[in-house]
mmCIF file of C-alpha atoms in Angstrom:
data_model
loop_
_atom_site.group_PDB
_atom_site.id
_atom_site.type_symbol
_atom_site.label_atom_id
_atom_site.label_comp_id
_atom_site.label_asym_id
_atom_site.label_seq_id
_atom_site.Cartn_x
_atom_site.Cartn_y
_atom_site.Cartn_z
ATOM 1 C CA UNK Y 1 -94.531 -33.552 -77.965
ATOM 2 C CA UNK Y 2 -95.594 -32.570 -81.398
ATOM 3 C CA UNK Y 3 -97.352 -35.766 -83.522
ATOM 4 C CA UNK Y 4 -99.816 -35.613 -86.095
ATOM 5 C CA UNK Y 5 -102.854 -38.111 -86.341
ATOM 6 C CA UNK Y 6 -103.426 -39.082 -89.597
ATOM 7 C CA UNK Y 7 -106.620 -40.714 -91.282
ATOM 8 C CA UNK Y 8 -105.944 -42.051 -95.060
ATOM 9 C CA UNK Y 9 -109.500 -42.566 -96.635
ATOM 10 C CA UNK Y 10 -109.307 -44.289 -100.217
ATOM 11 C CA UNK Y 11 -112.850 -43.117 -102.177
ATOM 12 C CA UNK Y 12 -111.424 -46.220 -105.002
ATOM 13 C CA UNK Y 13 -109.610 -49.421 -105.344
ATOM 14 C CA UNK Y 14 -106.328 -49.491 -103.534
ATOM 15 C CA UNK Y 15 -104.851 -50.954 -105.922
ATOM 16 C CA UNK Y 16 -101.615 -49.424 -107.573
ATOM 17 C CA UNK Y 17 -101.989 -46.603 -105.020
ATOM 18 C CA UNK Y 18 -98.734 -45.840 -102.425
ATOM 19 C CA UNK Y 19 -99.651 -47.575 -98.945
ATOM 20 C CA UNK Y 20 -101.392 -45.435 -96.053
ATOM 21 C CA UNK Y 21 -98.104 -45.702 -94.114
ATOM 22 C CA UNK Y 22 -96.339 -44.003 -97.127
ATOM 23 C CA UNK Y 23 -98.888 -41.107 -96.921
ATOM 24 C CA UNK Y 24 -98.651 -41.311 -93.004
ATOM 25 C CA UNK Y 25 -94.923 -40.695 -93.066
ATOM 26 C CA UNK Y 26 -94.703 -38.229 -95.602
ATOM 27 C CA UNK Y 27 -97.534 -36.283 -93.484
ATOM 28 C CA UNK Y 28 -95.541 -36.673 -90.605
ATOM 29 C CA UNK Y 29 -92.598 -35.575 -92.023
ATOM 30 C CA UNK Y 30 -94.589 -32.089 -93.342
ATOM 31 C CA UNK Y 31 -95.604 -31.234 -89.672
ATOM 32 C CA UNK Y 32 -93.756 -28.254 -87.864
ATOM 33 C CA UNK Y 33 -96.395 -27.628 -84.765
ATOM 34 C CA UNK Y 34 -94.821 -28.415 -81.477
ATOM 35 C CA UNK Y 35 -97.872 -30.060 -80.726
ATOM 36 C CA UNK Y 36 -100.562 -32.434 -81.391
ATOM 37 C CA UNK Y 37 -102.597 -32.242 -84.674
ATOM 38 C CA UNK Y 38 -104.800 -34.270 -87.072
ATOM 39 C CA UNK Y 39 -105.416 -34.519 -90.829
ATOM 40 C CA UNK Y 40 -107.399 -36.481 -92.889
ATOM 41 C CA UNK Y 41 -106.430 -37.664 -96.557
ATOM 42 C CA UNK Y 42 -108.428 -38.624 -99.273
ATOM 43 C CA UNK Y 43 -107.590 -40.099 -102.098
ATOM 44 C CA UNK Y 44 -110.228 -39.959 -104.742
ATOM 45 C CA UNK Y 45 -110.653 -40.387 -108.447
ATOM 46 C CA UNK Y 46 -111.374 -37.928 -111.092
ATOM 47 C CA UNK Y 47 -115.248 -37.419 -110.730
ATOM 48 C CA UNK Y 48 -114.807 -36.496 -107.031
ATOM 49 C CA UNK Y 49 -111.180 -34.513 -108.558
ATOM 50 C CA UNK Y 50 -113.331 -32.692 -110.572
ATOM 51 C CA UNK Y 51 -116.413 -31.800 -108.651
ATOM 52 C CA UNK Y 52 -114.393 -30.737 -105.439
ATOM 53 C CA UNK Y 53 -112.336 -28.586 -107.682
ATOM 54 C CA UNK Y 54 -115.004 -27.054 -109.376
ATOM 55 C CA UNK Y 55 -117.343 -26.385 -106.218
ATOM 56 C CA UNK Y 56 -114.513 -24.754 -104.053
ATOM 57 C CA UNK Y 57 -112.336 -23.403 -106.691
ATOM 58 C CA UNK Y 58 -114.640 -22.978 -109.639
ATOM 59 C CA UNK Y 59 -112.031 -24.597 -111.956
ATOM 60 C CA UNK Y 60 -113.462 -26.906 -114.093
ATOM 61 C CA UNK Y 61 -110.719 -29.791 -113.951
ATOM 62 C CA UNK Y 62 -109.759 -32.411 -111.477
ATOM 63 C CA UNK Y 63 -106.200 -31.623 -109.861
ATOM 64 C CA UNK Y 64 -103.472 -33.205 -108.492
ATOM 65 C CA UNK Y 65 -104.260 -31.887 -104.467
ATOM 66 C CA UNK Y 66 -106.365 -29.743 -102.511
ATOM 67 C CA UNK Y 67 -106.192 -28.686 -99.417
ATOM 68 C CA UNK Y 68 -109.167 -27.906 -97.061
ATOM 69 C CA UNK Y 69 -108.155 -25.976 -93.574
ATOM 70 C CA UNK Y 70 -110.838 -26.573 -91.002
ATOM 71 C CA UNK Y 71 -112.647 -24.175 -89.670
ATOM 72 C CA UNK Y 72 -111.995 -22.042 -86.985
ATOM 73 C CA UNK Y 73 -113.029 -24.145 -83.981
ATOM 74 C CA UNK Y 74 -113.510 -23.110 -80.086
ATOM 75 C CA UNK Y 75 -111.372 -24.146 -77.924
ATOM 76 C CA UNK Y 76 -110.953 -27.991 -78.043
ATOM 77 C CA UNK Y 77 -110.749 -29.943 -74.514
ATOM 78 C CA UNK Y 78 -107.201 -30.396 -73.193
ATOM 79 C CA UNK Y 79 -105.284 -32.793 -74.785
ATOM 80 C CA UNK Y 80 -107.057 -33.091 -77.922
ATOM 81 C CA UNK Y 81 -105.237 -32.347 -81.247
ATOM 82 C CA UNK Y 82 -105.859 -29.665 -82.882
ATOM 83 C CA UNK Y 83 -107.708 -30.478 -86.667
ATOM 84 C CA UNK Y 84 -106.018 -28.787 -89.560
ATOM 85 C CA UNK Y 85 -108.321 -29.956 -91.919
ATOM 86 C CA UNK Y 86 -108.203 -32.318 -95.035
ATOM 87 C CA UNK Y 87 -105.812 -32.944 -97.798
ATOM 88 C CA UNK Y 88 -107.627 -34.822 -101.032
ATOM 89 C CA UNK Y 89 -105.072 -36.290 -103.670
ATOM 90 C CA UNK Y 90 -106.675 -36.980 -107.481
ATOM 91 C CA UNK Y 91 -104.832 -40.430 -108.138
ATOM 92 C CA UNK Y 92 -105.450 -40.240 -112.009
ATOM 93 C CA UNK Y 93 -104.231 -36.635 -111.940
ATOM 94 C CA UNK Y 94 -101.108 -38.205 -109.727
ATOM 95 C CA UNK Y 95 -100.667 -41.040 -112.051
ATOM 96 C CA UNK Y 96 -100.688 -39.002 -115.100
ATOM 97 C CA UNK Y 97 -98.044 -36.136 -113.396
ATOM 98 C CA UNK Y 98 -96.024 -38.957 -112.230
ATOM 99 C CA UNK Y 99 -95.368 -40.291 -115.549
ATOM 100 C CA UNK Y 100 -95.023 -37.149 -117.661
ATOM 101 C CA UNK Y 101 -92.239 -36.109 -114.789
ATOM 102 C CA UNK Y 102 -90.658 -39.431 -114.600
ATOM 103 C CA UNK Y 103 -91.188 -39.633 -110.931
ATOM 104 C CA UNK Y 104 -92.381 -42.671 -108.979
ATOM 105 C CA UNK Y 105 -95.861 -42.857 -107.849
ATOM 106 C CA UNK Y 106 -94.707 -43.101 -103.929
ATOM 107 C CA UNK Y 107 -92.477 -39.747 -104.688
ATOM 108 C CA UNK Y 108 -95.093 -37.814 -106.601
ATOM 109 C CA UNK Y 109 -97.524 -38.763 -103.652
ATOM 110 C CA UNK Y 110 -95.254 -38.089 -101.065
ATOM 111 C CA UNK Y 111 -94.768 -34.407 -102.597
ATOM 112 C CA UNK Y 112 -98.762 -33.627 -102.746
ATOM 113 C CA UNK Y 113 -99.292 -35.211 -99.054
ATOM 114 C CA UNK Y 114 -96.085 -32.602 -97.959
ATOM 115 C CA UNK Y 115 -97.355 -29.506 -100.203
ATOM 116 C CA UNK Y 116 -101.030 -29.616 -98.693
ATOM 117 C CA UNK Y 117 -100.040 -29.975 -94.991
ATOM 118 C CA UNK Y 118 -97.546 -26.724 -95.624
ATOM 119 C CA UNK Y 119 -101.177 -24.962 -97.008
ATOM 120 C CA UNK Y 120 -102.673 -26.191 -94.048
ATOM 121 C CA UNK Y 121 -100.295 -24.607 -91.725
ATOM 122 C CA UNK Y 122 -100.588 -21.566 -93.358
ATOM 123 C CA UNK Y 123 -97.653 -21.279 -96.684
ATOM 124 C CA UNK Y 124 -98.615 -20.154 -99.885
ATOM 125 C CA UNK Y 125 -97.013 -19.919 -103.356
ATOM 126 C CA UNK Y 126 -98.553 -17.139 -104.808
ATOM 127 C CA UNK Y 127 -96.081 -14.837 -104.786
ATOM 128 C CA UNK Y 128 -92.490 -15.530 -106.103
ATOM 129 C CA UNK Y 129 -91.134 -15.446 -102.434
ATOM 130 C CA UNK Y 130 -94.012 -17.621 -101.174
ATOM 131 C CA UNK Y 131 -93.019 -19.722 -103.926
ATOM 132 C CA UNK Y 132 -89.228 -19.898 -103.498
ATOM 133 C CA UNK Y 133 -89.957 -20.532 -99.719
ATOM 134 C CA UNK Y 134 -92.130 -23.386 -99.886
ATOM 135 C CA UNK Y 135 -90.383 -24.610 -102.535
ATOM 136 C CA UNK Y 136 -87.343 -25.181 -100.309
ATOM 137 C CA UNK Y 137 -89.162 -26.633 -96.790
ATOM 138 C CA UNK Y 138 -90.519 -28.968 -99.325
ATOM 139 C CA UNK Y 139 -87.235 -30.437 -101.139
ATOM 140 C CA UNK Y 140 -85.890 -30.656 -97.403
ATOM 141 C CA UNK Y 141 -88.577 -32.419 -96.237
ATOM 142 C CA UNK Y 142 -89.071 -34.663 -99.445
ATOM 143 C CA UNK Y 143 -84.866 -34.977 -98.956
ATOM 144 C CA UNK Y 144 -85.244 -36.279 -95.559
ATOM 145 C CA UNK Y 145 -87.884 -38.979 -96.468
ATOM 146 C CA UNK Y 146 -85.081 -40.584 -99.291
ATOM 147 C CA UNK Y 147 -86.697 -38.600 -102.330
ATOM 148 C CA UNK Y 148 -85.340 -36.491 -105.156
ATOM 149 C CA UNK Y 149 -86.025 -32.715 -105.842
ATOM 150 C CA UNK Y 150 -89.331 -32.260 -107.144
ATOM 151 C CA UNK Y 151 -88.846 -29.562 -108.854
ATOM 152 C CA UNK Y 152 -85.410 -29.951 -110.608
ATOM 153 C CA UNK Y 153 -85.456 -28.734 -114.198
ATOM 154 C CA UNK Y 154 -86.210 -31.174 -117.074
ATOM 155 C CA UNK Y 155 -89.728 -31.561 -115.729
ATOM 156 C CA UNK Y 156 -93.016 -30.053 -117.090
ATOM 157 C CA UNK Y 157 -93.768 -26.758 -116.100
ATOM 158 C CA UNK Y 158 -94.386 -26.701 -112.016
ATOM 159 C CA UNK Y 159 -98.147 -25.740 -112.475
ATOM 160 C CA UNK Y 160 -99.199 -28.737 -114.018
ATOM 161 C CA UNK Y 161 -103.158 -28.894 -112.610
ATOM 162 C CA UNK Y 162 -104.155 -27.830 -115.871
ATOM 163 C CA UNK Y 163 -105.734 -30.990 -117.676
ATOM 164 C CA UNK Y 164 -103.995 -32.497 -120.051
ATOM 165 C CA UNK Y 165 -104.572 -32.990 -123.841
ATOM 166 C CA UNK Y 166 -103.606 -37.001 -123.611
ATOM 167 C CA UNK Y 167 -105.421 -39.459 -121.824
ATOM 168 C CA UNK Y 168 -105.490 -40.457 -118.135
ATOM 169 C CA UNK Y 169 -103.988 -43.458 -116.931
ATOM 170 C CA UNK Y 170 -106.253 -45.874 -114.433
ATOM 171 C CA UNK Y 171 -104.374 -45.421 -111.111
#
């Protein structure tokens, strides 16, 4: 039976943020293993945003989501799920997107929890059909949980990690 554990840590207030089930679901919705898995989400402000970013990527910003595989691991005992690793959201970075696009918070969320859980099993963007590919699991997935296309045109331009010249919203 394929299910995915999910852990939703929140490194600031709660407050204004979507709801761990929200992540949960949108987690669960992102999983294609047939079987059992974990991840671990963390929502964080800019500081930890930037500092993450910076030490793993050496980009000196905070973005909207990274995604940390785990580590090759032996072989786990039977009937443990597998770890894929851990998905950290920025929620100023995600308040700020979410506005500029005119998307909800909860839809903007659900997109970054469903993009890093594809990197963690393995797609990529880097290349236009990597791009094109992911693009599409990811509008069927985010159409399945109720939500519009992320990436329909009249929003800023798709790479939007870049920091932005106005000011951040509190999230």
């Amino acid at each position: 039976m394929a299910t995915l554990e999910v852990v939703v840590q929140y490194a600031l207030p709660r407050r204004g943020l979507p709801s761990a089930g929200t992540l949960h679901r949108a987690a669960r919705a992102a999983w294609r293993g047939a079987g059992r898995a974990g991840v671990t989400l963390r929502v964080v402000d800019a500081d930890e945003g930037l500092e993450l970013n910076r030490g793993f990527r050496g980009r000196d910003y905070a973005t909207n989501v990274l995604s940390f595989p785990a580590p090759d691991l032996p072989a786990m005992a039977a009937g443990e799920p597998l770890y894929l690793g851990d998905i950290v959201l920025c929620a100023p970075v995600l308040a700020r997107e979410a506005a500029e696009q005119g998307k909800s918070l909860r839809a903007h969320y659900s997109h970054m929890v469903v993009h890093g859980l594809l990197h963690l099993q393995g797609m990529d963007h880097q290349e236009p059909g990597e791009a094109e590919a992911m693009e599409a699991v990811e509008r069927s997935i985010l159409a399945g949980l109720g939500y519009p296309d992320p990436y329909q045109t009249g929003s800023p331009a798709r790479d939007s990690n870049a920091p932005s010249t106005g000011t951040v919203p509190d999230a």
